[in-house]
Coordinates of C-alpha atoms in Angstrom, one line a residue:
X4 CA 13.6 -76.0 20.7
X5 CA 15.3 -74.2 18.1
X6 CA 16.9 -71.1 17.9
X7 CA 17.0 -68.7 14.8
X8 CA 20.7 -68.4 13.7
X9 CA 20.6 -65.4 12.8
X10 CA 18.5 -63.8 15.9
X11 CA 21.2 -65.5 17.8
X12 CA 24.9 -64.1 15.6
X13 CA 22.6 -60.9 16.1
X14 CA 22.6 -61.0 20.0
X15 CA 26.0 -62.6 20.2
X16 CA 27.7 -59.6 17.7
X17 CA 25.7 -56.9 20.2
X18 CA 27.1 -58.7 23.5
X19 CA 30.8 -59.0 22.5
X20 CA 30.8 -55.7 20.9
X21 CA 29.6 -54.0 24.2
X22 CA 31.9 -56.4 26.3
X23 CA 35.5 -55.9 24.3
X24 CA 34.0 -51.6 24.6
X25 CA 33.6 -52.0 28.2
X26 CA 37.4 -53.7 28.6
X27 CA 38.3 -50.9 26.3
X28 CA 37.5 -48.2 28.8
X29 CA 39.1 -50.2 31.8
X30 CA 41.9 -50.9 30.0
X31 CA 42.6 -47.1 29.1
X32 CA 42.3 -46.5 32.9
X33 CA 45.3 -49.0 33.9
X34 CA 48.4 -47.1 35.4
X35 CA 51.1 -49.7 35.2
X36 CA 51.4 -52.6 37.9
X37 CA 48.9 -50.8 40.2
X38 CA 46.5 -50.5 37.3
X39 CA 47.0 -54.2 35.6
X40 CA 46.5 -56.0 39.0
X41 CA 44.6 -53.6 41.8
X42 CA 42.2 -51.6 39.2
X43 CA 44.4 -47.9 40.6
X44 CA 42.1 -48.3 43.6
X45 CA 39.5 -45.8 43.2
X46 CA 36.4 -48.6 42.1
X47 CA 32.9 -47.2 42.4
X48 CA 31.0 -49.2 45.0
X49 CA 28.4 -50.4 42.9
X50 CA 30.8 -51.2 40.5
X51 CA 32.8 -53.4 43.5
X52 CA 30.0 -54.9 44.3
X53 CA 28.5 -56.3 41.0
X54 CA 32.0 -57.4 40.3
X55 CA 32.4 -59.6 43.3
X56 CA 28.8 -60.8 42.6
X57 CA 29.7 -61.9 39.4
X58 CA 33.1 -63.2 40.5
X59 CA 31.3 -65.4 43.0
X60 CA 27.9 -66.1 41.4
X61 CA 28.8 -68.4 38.3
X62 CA 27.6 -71.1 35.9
X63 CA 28.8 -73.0 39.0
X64 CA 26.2 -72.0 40.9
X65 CA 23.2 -71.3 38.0
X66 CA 24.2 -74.4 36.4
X67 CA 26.0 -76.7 39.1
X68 CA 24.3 -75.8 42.1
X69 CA 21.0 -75.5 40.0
X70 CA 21.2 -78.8 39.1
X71 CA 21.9 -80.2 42.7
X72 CA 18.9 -78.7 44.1
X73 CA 16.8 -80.5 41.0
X74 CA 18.4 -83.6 43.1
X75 CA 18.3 -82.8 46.7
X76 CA 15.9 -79.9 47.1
X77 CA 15.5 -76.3 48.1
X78 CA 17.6 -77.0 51.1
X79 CA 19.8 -75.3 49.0
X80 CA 18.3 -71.7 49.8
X81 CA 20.2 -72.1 53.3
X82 CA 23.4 -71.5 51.1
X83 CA 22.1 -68.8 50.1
X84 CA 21.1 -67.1 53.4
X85 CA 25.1 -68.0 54.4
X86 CA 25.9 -66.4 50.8
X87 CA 24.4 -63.0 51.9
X88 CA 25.4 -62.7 55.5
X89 CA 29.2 -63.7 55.3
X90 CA 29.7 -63.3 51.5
X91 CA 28.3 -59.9 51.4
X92 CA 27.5 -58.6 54.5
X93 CA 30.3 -60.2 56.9
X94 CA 32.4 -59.5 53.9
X95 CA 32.3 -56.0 53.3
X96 CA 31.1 -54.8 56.6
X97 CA 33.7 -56.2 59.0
X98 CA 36.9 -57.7 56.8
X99 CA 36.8 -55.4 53.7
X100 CA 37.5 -52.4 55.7
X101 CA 40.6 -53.5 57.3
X102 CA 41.8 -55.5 54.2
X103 CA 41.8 -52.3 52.4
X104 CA 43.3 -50.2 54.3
X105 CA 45.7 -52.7 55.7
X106 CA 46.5 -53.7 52.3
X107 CA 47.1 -49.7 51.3
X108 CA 49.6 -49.5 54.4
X109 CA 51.7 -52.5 53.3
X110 CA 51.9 -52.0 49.5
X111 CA 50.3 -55.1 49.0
X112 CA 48.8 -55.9 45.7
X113 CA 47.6 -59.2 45.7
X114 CA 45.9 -61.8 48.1
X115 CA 49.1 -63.6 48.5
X116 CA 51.5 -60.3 49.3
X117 CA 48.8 -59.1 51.6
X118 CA 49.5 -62.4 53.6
X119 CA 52.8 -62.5 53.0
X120 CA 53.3 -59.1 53.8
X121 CA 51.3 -58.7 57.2
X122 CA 53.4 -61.6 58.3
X123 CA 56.9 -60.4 57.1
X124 CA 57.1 -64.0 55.0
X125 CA 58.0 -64.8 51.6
X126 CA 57.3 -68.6 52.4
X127 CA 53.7 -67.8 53.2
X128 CA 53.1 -65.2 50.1
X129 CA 54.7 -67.9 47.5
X130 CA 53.0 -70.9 49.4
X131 CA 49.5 -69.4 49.0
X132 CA 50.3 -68.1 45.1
X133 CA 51.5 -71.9 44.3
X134 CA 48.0 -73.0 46.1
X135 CA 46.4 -70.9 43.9
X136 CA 48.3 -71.6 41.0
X137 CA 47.9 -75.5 41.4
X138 CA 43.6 -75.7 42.8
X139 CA 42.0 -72.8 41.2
X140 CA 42.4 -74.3 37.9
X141 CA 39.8 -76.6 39.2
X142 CA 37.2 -74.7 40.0
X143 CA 37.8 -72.5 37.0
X144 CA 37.1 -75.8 34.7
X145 CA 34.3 -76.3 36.5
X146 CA 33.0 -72.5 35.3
X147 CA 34.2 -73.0 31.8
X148 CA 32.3 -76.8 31.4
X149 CA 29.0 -74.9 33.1
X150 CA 29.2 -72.8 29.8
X151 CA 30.6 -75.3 27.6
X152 CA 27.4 -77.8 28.5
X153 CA 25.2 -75.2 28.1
X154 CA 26.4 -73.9 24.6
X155 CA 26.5 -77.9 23.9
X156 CA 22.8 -78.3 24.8
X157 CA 21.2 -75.3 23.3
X158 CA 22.8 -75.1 20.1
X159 CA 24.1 -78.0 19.4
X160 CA 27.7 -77.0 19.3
X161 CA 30.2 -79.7 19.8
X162 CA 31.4 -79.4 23.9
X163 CA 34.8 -79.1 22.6
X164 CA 34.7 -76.3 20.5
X165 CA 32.5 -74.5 22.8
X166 CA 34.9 -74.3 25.1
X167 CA 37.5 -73.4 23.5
X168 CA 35.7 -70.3 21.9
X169 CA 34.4 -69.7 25.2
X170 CA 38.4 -69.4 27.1
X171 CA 39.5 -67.5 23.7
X172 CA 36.7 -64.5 24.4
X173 CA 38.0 -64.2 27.9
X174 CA 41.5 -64.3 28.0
X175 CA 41.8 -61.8 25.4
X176 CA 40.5 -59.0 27.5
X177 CA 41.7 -60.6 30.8
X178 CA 45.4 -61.1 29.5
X179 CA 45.3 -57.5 28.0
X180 CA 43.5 -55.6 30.2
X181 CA 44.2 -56.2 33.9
X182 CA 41.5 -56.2 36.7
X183 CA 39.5 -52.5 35.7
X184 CA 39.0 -54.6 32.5
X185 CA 37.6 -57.1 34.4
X186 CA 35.7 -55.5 36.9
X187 CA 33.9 -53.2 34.4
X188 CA 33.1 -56.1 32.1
X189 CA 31.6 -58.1 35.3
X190 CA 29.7 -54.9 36.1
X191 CA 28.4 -54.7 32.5
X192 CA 27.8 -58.8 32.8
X193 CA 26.1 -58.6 36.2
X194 CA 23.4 -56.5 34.9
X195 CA 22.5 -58.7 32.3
X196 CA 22.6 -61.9 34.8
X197 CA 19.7 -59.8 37.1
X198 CA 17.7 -59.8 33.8
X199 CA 17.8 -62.9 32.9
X200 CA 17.5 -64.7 36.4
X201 CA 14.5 -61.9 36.7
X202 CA 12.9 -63.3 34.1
X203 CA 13.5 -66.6 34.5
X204 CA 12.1 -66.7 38.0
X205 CA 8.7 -64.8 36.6
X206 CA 8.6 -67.2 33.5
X207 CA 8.6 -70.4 35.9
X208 CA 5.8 -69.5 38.3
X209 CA 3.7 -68.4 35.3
X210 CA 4.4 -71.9 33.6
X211 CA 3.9 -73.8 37.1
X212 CA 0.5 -72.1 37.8
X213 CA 1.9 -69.0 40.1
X214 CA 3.8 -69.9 43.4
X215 CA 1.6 -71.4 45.6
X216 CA 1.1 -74.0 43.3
X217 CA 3.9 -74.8 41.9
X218 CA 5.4 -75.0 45.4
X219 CA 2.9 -77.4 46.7
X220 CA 2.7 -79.6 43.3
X221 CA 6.8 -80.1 44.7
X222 CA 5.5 -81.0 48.1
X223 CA 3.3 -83.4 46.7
X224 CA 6.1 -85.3 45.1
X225 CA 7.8 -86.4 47.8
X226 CA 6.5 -89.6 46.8
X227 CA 8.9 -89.7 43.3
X228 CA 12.3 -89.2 45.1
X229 CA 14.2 -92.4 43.6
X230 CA 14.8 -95.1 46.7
X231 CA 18.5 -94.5 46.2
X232 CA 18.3 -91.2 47.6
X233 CA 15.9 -92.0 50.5
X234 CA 17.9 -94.6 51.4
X235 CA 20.8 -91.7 51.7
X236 CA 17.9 -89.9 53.4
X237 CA 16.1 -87.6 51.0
X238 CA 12.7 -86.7 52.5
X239 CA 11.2 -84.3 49.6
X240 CA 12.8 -81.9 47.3
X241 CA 11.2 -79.1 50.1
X242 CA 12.4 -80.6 53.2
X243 CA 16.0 -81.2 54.5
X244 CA 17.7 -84.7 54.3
X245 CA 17.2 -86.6 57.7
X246 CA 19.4 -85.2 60.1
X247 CA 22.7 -87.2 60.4
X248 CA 21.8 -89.5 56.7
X249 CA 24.7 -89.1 54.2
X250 CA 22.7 -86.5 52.1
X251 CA 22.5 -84.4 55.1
X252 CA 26.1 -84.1 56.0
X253 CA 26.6 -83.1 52.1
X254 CA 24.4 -80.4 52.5
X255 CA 25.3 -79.3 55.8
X256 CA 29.2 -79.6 55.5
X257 CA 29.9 -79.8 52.0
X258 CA 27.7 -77.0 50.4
X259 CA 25.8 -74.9 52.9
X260 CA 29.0 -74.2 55.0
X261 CA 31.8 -75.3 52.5
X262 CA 31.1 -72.7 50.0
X263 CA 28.8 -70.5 52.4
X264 CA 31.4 -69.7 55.2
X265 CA 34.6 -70.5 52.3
X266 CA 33.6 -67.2 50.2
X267 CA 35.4 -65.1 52.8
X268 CA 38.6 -66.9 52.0
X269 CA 38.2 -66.8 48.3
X270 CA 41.5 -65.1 46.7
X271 CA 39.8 -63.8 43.7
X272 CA 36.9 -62.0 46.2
X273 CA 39.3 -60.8 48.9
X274 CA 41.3 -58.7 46.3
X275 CA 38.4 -56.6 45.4
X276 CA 38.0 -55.1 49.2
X277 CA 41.6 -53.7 48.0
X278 CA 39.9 -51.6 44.9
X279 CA 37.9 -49.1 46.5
X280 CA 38.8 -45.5 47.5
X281 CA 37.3 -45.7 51.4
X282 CA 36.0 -47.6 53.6
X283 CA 32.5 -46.0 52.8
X284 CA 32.2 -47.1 49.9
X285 CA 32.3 -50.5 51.2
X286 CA 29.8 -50.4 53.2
X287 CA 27.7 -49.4 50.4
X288 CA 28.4 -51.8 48.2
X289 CA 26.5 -53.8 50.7
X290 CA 23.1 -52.5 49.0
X291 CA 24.0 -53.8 46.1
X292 CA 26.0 -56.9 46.8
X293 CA 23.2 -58.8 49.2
X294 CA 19.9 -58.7 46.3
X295 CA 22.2 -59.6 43.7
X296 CA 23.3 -62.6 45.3
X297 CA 19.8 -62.9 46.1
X298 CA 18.7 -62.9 42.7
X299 CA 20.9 -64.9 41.2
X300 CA 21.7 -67.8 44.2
X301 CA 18.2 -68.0 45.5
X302 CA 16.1 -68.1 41.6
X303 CA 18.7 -71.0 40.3
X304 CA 18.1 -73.2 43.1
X305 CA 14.0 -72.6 43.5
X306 CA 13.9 -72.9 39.4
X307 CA 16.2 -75.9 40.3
X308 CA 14.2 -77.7 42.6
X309 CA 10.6 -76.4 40.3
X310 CA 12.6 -78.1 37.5
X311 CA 10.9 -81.7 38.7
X312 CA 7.5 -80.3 38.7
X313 CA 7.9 -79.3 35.4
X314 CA 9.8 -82.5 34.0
X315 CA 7.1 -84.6 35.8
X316 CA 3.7 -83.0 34.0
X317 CA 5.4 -82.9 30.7
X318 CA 7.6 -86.2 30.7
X319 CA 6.0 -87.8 33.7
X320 CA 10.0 -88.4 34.8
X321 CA 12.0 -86.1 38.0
X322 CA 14.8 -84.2 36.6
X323 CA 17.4 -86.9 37.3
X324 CA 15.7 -89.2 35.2
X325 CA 15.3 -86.6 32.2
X326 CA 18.9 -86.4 31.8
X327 CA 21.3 -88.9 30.7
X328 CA 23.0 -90.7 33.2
X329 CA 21.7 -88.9 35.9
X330 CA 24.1 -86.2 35.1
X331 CA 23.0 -82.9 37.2
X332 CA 25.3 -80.7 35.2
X333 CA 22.7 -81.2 32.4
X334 CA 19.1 -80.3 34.2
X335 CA 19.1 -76.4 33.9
X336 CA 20.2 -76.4 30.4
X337 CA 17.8 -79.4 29.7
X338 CA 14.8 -77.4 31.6
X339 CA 15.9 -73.8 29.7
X340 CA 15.4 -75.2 26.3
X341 CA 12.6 -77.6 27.0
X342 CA 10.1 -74.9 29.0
X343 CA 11.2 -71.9 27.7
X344 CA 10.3 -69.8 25.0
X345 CA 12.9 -69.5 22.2
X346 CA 13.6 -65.7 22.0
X347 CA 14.2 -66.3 26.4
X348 CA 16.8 -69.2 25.8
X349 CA 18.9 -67.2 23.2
X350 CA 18.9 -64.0 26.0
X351 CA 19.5 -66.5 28.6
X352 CA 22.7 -68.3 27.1
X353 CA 23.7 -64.4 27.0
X354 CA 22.8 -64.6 31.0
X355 CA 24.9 -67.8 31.4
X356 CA 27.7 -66.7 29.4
X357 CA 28.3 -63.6 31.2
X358 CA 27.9 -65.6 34.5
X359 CA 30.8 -67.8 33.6
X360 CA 32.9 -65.3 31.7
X361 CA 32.7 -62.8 35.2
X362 CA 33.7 -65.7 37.3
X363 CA 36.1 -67.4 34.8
X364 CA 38.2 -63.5 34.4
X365 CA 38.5 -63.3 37.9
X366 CA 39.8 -66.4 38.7
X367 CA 42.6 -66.4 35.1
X368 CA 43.2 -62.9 36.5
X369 CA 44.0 -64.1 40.4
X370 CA 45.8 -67.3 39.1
X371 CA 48.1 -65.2 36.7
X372 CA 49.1 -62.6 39.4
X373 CA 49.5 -65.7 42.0
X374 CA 51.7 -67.6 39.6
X375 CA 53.5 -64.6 37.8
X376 CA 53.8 -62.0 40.3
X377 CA 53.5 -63.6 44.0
X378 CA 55.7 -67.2 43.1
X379 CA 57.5 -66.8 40.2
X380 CA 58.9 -62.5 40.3
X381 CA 58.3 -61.7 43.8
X382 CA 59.5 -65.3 45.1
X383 CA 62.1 -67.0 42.8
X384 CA 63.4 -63.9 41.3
X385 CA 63.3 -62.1 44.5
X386 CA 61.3 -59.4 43.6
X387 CA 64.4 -58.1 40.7
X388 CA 62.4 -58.6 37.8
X389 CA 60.9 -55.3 36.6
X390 CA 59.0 -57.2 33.8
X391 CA 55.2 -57.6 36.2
X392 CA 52.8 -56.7 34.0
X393 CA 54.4 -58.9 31.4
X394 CA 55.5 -61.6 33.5
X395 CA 51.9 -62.0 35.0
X396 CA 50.3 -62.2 31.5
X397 CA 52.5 -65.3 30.9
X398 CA 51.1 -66.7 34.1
X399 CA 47.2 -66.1 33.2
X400 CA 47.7 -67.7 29.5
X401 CA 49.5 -70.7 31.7
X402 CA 46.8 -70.9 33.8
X403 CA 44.0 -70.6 31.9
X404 CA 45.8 -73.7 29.6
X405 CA 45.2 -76.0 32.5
X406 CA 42.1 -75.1 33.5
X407 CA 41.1 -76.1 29.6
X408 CA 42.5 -79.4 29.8
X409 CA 41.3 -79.7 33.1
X410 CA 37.7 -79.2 31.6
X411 CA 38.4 -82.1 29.4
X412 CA 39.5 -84.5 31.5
X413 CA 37.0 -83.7 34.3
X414 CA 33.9 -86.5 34.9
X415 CA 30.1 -85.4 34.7
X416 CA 28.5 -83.4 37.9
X417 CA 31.5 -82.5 38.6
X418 CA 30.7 -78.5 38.8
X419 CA 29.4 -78.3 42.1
X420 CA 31.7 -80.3 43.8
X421 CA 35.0 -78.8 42.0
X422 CA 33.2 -75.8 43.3
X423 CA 32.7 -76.6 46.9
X424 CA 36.5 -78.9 46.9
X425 CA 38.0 -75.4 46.3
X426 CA 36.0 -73.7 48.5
X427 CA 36.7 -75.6 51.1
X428 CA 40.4 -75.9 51.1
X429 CA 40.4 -71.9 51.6
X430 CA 38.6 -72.1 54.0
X431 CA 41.1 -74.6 55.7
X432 CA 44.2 -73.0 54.5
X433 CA 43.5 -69.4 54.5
X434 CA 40.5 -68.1 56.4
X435 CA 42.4 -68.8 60.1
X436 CA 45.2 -67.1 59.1
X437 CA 42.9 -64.1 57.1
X438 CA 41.0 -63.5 60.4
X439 CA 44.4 -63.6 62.6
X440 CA 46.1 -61.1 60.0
X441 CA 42.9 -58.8 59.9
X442 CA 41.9 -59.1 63.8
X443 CA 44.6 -60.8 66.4
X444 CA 47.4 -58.7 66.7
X445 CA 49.1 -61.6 68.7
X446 CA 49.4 -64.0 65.7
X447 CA 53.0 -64.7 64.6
X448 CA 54.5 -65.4 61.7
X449 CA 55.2 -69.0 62.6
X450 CA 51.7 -69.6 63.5
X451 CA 51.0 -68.0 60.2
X452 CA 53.0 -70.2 58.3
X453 CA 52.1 -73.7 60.3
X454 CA 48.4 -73.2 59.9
X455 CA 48.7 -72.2 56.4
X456 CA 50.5 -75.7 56.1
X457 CA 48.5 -77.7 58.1
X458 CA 45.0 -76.6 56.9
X459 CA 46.2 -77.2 53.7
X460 CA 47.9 -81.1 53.8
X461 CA 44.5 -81.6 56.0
X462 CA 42.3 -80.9 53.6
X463 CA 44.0 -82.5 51.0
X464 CA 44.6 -85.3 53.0
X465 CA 40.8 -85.9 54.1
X466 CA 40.0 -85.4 50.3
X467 CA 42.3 -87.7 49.3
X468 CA 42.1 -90.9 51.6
X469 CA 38.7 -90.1 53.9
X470 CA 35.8 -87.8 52.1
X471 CA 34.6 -90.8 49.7
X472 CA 33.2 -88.4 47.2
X473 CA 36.8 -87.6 46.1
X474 CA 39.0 -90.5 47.6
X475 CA 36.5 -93.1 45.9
X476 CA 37.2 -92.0 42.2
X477 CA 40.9 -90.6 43.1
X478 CA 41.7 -93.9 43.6
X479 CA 44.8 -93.2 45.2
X480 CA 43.8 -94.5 49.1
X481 CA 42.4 -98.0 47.2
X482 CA 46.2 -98.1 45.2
X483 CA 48.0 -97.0 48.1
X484 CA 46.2 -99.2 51.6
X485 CA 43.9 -101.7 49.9
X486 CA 40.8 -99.8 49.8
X487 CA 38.6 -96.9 48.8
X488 CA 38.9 -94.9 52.1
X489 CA 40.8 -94.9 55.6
X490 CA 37.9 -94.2 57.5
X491 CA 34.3 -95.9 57.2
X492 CA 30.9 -95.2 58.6
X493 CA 29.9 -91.4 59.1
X494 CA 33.4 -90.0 58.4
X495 CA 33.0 -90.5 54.8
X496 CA 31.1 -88.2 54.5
X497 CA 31.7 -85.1 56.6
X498 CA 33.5 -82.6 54.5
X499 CA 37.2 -81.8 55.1
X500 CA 36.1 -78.4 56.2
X501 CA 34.8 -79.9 59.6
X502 CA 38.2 -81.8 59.9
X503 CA 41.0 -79.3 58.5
X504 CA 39.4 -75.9 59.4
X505 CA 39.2 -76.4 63.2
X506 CA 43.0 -78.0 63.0
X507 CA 44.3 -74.8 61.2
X508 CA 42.4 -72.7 63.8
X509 CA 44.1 -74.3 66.7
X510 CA 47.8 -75.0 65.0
X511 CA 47.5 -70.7 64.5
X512 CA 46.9 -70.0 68.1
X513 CA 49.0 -73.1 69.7
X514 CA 51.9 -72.0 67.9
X515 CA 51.2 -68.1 67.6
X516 CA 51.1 -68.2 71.9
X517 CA 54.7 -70.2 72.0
X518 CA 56.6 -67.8 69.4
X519 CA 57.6 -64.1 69.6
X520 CA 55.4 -61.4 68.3
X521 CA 55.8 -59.1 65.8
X522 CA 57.4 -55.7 66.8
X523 CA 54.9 -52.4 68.1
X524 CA 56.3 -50.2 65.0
X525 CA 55.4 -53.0 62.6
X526 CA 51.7 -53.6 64.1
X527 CA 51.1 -50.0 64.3
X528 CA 51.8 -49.9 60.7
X529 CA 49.8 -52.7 59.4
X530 CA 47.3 -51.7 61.8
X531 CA 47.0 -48.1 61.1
X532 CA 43.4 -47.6 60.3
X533 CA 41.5 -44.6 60.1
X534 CA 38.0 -43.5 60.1
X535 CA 37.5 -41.7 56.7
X536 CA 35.2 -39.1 58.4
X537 CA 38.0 -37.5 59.6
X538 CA 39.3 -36.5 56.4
X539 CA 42.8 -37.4 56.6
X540 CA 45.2 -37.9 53.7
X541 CA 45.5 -41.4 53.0
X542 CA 49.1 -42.5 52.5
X543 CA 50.6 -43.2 49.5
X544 CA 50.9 -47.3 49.2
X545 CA 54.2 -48.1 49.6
X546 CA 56.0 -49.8 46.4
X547 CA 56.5 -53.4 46.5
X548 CA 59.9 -52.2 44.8
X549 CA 61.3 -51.1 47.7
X550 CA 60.4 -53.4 50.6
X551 CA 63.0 -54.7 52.3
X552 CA 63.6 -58.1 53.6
X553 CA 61.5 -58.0 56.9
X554 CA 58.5 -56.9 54.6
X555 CA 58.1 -53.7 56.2

């Protein structure tokens, strides 16, 4: 279906005029370092909120995640139920309160110095900024090739190009204006994702017959799934894989906990509980937060799944079979343009496009401070170079470089699984140590540091050599012992996140037990948290300029 040029510059001109005004205004609002890379820490809730929606809720999952449930059903809408309770409510409820205000008393900044800071450890702030630095790329190409496919499919625009118009748009507000740039543009973005997912959810019912219907006509074609995927164990695009079949530990261990439980390790999300004024206003973001994610998860994966239903009575082929190559990246773009009316798809690629540029600005953003601020200034220069703001720049334009060539390089349906790789190897090397630094005074830095290592080189290591849906195309286990992976059977497919996660957990406390504590005046300082009822001043953060070398 074609779209009217003009109709289209029209709604393009309108958006990117009201997205560069919108930096505009955040950027006039920065107050040096503090401003650039912590938004002066007075957010508005709602503004928090719709800005770690956005951050989190991405092409990724409207196109990546939209397409998997096309393939393996509305089993999906589990990860959404884990996306509410620990990415919003878990989230800003019980660890956004004490990462704020333990992030005020230390001076920290970013994820990494919060880290490295509650554990008195340059090691651990510069390890975690390099493992930013190095695996966020990823899942940022992944964000950037959701738009790129989609600009590819509904205009006709050569992939390559897209994308690099696409980076262009967003690193020259990200690189400029710092995170209230960023966080006001998501806001503006997220507001015009609930529209679009709105009326995308009404438009498909109304096509499918209303949604009784068009949920039963699914049901019914249970009979369709390919015999590939029931021999894997896919029982119907509304019921779960059989319990234990390959399919089923993808779902379970790969998606619904990988990426459901891993959003409370995610760098780019963390940093936001540090943006707000109190903890109140936290706790309010929560009515905001939990029916975005609602809206946005919870329509792309039922408009996913519907997809078939649709494909079937107009093509008489599922949704895998519409696309070339079976590629899933392709399906929500495919059905958009196909089933929707023309003035909705050019609106919608406006949807899209804000999705990924909200998610795509937060991650250049926390992959720039992580590689200009946390390794390079505050770990190889020691913290002498006064040059931050300028400094971290050069690390988001570095950054943001690889994630384009990475979006090159990168195979087809790759975006939920870059996606959920990430996800996971937070969750591994960072969300032990998180919930130690946030909740067990008792955890040292050495059992900081050694489950920060082991939960990473776990993870990595089942990736590479065990989990067959990266060791297999990796290649490196077949080059290295002979064949595709170390393990057979079963193993091959539980996510690393069973494996490395519950290592990391145990390597923290094993080691945090055998080695010496941290002093009482240093816990009572990170510690220090107060109830804002009572009205007392908040301290002024302390400047990372003058910490001295045991981080306090």
């Amino acid at each position: 279906m074609a779209i009217s040029t003009s109709t289209l510059i029209l709604f393009v001109i309108i958006y990117l005029t009201a997205t560069f005004y919108v930096a505009y205004l955040g950027y006039r609002k920065n107050s040096q370092t503090e401003g650039y890379m912590l938004a002066g820490r007075g957010v508005h809730p709602a503004v928090m909120a719709l800005s770690y929606g956005a951050a989190f809720i991405s092409t990724s999952a409207i196109i990546g995640f939209g397409g998997v449930a096309a393939s393996l059903g509305m089993g999906l809408l589990w990860l959404v139920f884990m996306n509410i309770f620990f990415g919003i409510f878990i989230a800003f409820v019980i660890f956004g309160p004490r990462t704020r205000r333990m992030g005020l008393n230390l001076g920290a900044i970013t994820y990494p110095e919060f880290i490295g800071k509650r554990f008195q450890s340059k090691f651990i702030q510069a390890f975690s900024g390099l493992l930013i630095g190095v695996f966020m790329p990823l899942y940022a190409a992944s964000v950037i090739i959701g738009a790129g496919r989609f600009l590819e499919t509904t205009l006709g625009v050569n992939y390559n190009i897209a994308l690099i118009i696409f980076t262009i748009i967003i690193a020259s507000y990200v690189i400029k204006g710092g995170l209230l740039s960023v966080m006001y543009v998501d806001a503006m973005q997220a507001v015009l994702m609930l529209l679009g997912m709105g009326f995308l959810m009404v438009f498909t019912y109304v096509k499918l017959g209303g949604v009784v219907e068009a949920h039963q006509a699914l049901t019914s074609m249970a009979n369709l799934v390919p015999q590939a995927l029931i021999d894997r164990g896919h029982q119907g695009w509304t019921s779960m894989p059989a319990s234990g079949s390959p399919l089923w530990w993808t779902m379970i261990s790969t998606i619904i906990l990988g990426v459901g439980i891993g959003v409370l390790a995610q760098p780019q999300l963390a940093v936001r509980f540090m943006t707000v004024k109190d903890d109140r206003s936290l706790k309010r973001a929560v009515a905001v937060g939990g029916p975005f994610i609602l809206m946005m998860a919870g329509v792309a994966y039922v408009v996913g799944a519907l997809s078939n239903v649709y494909f079937y009575r107009t093509t008489g082929m599922i949704s895998l079979q519409v696309v070339p190559d079976g590629n899933t990246d392709l399906i929500m773009p495919t059905f958009l343009n196909q089933a929707m009316p023309e003035m909705f798809v050019a609106l919608f690629m406006l949807s899209l496009l804000a999705a990924a540029m909200s998610t795509a600005a937060a991650q250049f953003h926390t992959m720039g401070t992580a590689i200009g601020y946390d390794v390079y200034q505050q770990s190889l220069m020691k913290g002498k170079s006064s040059a931050t703001v300028h400094v971290t720049r050069l690390g988001i334009a570095f950054t943001i470089l690889v994630a384009v060539v990475l979006a090159y390089i990168l195979p087809g349906s790759i975006i939920a699984r870059a996606t959920a790789m990430f996800m996971g190897l937070c969750t591994s090397a960072f969300l032990p140590m998180f919930v130690g630094a946030l909740f067990w005074k008792r955890t040292t830095k050495a059992g900081a540091t050694a489950s920060l290592v082991i939960g990473s080189l776990s993870s990595l290591f089942w990736l590479t050599f065990v989990h067959a849906s990266e060791a297999v195309p990796l290649g490196i286990c077949q080059a290295t012992f002979g064949k595709a992976t170390l393990l057979s059977g079963t193993w091959t497919v539980v996510d690393p996140i069973l494996i490395a996660t519950p290592l990391s957990i145990l390597t923290l406390v094993a080691v945090s037990l055998m080695t010496p504590q941290f002093s009482p005046a240093f816990l009572n300082k990170a510690f220090r948290l107060r109830f804002e009822d009572e009205e007392e001043e908040v301290p002024e953060p302390a400047s990372h300029k003058t910490i001295d070398s045991t981080g306090v």
